[in-house]
Short mmCIF file of C-alpha atoms and ligand atoms in Angstrom, two decimals:
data_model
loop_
_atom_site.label_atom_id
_atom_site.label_comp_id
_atom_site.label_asym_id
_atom_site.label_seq_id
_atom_site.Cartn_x
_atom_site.Cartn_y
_atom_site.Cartn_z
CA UNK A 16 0.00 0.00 0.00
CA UNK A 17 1.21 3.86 -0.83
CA UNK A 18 0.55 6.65 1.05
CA UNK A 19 1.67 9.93 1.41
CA UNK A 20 4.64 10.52 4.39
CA UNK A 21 2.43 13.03 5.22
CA UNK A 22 -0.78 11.07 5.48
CA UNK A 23 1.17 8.79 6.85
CA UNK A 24 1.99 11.14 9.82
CA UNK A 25 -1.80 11.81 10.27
CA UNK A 26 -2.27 7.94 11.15
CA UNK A 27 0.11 9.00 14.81
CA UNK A 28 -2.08 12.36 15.26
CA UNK A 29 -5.46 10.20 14.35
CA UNK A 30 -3.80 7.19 16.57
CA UNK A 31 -2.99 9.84 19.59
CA UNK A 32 -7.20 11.24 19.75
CA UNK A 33 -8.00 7.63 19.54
CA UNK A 34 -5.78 6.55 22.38
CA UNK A 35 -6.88 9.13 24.40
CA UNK A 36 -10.70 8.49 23.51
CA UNK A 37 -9.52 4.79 24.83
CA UNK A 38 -8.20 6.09 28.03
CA UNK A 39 -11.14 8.31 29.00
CA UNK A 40 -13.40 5.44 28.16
CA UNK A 41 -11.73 3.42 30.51
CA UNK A 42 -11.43 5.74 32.90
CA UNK A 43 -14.96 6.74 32.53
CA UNK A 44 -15.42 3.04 33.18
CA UNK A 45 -13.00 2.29 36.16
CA UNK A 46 -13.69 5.80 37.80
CA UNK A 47 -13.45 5.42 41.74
CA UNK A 48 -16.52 7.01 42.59
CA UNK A 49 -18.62 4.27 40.79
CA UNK A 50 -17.25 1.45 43.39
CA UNK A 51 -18.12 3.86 46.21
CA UNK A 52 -21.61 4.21 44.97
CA UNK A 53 -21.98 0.49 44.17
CA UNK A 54 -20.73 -0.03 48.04
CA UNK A 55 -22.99 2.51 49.35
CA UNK A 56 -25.91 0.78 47.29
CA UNK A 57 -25.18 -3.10 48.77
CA UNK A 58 -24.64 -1.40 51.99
CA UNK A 59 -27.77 0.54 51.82
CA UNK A 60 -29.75 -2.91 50.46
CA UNK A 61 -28.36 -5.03 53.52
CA UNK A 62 -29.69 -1.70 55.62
CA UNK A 63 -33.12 -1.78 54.17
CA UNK A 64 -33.91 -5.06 56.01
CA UNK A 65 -32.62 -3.98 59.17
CA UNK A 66 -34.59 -0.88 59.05
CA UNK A 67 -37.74 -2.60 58.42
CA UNK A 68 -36.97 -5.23 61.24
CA UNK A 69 -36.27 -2.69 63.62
CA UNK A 70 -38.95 -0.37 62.78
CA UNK A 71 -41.41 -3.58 63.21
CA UNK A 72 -39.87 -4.36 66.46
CA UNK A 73 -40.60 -0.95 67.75
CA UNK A 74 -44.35 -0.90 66.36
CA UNK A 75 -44.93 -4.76 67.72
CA UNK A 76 -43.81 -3.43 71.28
CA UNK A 77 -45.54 0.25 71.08
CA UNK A 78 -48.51 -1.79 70.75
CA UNK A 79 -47.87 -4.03 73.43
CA UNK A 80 -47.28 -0.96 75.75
CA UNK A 81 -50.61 0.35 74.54
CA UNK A 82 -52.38 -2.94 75.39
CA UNK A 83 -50.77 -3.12 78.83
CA UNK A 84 -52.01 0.42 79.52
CA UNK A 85 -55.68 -0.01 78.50
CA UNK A 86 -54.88 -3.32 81.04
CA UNK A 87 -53.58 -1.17 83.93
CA UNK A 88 -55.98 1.05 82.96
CA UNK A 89 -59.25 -1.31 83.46
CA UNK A 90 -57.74 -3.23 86.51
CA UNK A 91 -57.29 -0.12 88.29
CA UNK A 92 -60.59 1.16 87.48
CA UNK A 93 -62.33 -2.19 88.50
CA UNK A 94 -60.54 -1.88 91.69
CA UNK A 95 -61.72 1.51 92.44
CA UNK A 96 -65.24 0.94 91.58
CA UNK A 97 -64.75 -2.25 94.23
CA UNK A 98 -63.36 0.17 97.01
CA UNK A 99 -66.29 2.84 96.34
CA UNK A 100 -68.55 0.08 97.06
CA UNK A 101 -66.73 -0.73 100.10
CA UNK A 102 -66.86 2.44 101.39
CA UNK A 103 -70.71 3.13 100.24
CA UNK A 104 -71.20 1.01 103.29
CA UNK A 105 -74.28 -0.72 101.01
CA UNK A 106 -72.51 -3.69 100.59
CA UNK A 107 -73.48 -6.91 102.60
CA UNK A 108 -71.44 -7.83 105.23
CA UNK A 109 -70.53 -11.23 103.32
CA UNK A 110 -70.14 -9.63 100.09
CA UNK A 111 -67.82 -7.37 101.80
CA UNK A 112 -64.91 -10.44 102.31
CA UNK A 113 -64.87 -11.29 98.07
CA UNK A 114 -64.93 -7.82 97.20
CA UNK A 115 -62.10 -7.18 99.72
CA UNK A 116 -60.41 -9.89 98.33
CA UNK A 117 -60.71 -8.88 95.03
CA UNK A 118 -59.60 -5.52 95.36
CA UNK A 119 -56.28 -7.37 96.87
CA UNK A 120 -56.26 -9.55 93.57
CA UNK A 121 -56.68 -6.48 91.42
CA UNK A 122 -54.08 -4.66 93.05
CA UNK A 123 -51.62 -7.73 92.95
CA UNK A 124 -52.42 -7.70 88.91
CA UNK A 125 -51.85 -3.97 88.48
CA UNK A 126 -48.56 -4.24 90.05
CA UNK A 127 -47.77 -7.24 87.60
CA UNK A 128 -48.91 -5.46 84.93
CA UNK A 129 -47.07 -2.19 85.76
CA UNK A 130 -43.84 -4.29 86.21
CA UNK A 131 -44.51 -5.90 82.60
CA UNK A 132 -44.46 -2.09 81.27
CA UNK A 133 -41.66 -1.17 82.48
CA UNK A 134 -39.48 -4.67 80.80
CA UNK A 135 -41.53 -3.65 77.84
CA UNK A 136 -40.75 0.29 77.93
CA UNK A 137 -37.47 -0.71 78.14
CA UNK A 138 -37.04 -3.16 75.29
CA UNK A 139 -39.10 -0.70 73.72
CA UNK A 140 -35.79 1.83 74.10
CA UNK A 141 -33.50 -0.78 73.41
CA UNK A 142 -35.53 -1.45 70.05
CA UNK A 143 -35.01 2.55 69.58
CA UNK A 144 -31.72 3.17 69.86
CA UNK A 145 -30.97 -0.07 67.70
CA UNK A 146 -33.08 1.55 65.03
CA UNK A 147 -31.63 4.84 65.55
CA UNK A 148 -28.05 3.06 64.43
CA UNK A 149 -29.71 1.61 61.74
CA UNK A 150 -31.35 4.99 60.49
CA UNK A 151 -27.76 6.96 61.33
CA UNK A 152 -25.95 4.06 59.41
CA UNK A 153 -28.52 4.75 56.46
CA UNK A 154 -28.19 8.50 56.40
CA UNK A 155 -24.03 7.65 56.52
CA UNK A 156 -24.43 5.19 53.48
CA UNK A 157 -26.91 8.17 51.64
CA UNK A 158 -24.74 10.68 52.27
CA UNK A 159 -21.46 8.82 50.98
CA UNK A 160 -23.65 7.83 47.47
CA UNK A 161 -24.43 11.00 47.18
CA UNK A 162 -21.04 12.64 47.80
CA UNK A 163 -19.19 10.25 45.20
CA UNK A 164 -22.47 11.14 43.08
CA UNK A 165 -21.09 14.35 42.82
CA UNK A 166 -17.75 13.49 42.35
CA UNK A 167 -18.83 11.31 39.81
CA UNK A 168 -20.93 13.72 37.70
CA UNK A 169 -18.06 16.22 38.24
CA UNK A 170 -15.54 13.52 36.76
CA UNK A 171 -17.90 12.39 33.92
CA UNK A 172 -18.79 15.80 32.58
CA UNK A 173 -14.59 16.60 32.76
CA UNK A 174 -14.51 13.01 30.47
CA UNK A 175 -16.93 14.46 28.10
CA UNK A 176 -15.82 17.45 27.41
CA UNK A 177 -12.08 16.22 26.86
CA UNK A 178 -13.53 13.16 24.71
CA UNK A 179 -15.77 15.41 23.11
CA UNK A 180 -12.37 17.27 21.81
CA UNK A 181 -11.36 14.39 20.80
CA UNK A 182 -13.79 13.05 18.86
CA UNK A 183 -14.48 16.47 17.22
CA UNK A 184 -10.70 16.32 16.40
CA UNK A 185 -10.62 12.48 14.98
CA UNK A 186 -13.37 13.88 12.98
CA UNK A 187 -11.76 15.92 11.31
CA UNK A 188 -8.60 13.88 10.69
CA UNK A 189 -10.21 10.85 9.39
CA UNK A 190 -11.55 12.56 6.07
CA UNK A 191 -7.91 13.70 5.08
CA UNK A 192 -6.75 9.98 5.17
CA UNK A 193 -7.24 7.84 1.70
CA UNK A 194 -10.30 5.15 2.50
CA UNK A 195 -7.96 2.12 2.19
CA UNK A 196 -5.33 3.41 4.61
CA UNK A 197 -8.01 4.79 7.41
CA UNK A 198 -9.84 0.88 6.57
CA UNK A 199 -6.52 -0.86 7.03
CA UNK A 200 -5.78 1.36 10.05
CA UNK A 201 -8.98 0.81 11.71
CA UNK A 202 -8.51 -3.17 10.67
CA UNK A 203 -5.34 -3.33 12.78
CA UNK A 204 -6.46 -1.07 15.46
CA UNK A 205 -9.45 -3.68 16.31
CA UNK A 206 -6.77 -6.64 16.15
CA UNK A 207 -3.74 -5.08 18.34
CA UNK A 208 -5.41 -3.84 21.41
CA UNK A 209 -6.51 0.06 19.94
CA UNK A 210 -3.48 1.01 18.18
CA UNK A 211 -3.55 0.50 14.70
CA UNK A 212 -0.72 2.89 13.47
CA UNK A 213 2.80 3.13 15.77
CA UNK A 214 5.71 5.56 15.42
CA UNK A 215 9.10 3.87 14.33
CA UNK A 216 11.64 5.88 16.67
CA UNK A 217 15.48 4.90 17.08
CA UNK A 218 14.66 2.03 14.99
CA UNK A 219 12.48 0.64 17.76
CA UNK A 220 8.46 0.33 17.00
CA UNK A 221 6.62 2.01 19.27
CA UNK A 222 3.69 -0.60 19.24
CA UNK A 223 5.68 -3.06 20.49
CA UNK A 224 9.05 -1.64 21.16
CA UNK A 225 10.52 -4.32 19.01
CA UNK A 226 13.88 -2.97 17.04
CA UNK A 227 14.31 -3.54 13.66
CA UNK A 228 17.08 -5.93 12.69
CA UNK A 229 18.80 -7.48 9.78
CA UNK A 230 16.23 -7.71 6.84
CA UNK A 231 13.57 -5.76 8.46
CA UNK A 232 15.66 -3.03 8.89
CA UNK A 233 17.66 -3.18 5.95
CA UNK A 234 13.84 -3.04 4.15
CA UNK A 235 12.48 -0.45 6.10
CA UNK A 236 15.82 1.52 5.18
CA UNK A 237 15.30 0.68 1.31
CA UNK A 238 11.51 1.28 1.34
CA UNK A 239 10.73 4.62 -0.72
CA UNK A 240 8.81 7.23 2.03
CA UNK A 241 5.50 6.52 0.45
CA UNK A 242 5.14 2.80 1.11
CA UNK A 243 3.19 1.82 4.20
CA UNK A 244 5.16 -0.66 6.23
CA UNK A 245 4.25 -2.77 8.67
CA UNK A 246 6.25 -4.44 11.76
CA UNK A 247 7.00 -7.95 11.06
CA UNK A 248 6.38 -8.05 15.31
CA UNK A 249 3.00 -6.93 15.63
CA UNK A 250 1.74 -6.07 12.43
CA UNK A 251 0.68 -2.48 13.50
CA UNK A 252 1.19 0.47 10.73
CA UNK A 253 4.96 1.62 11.29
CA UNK A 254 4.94 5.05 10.57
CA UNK A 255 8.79 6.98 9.42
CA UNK A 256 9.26 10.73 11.15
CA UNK A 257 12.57 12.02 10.74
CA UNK A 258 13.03 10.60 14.08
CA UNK A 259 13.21 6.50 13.19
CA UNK A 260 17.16 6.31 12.71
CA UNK A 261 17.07 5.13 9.60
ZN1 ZN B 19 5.66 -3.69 16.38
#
């Protein structure tokens, strides 16, 4: 194939906005930010259960402390209904005894049921500061998403715009290079890991930083400036500047 030195010389600036449209790819890709906010979101996930669990175990005993009041509550209204009797004087002298000893029972059951709210009030605090750790380890996981959320729209949109150069540059290149050439380029590019064209520098290819040796160099040295080599090595586009030692 024949191409222009020149045109030849566009393949390294073409080569050059494609490498660096590879590297801000991948770092678009690998950026920090997006393992913090993938952390943040298994972290928050695992948290979701425990929120629910302890925000259940907090309703389960709020109603248990509201069904031991309404208990207290009636026992202790029973029992003063029994002692107004008592002291109505219109109660029988043998109906007196039961209703004295029910007031005892009553009071007995109050004081069991008073103890019982207070174990409940307190697992009821326990349950509340458990789910307070669970809601400050939420807010902690929220606030770090959002933080590297930030970081990581601040990142991307610095990506863009330098790809967007890029891209707006390559544009521009491309047309000035003959079909077959820019075909062949992009042919190798796919095949060698994203670099299709490499500079030949102190006799050394930059694509693979093989030197050229014996026949290969004694070619490259005898090849007229407009023939397109190629390294025997890695088969990449080996482009002459005044700097390949020839
Ligand atoms: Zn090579």
């Amino acid at each position: 194939m024949k191409a222009d030195p020149e045109v030849q010389r566009r393949l390294l600036e073409l080569q050059a906005h494609d490498s660096a449209l590879a590297r801000l790819e991948h770092r678009r890709r690998t950026l920090p930010e997006l393992a913090v906010i993938a952390e943040a979101d298994s972290r928050l996930a695992a948290l979701r259960d425990d929120v629910v669990r302890a925000e259940t175990e907090t309703g389960d005993l709020d109603r248990e402390l509201r069904r031991l009041e309404d208990d207290v509550e009636q026992v202790r209204r029973r029992a003063e209904r029994d002692q107004q009797r008592m002291q109505s004087g219109a109660v029988p002298a043998k109906e007196l005894e039961s209703l004295q000893h029910e007031v005892e029972t009553l009071t007995r059951r109050q004081s069991d049921l008073e103890d019982t709210e207070l174990e409940v009030m307190e697992r009821r605090e326990e349950a509340e500061s458990r789910a307070a750790a669970v809601r400050a380890d939420v807010s902690a996981a929220t606030a770090a998403r959002t933080e590297a959320e930030q970081a990581r729209d601040k990142a991307f949109g610095e990506i863009d715009a330098e790809a967007a150069a890029d891209s707006a540059a390559r544009a521009e290149l491309a047309p000035q290079i003959p079909a077959d050439l820019l075909a062949l380029y992009e042919k190798v590019r796919a095949a060698s890991g994203g670099v299709g064209a490499a500079m030949l520098r102190q006799r050394r290819c930059e694509g693979c930083r093989l030197e050229l040796m014996g026949a290969e160099l004694r070619a490259a040295q005898a090849a007229p400036p407009d023939e397109v080599l190629r390294c025997e090595n890695c088969r990449r586009i080996l482009v002459r500047t005044p700097e390949s030692g020839l």
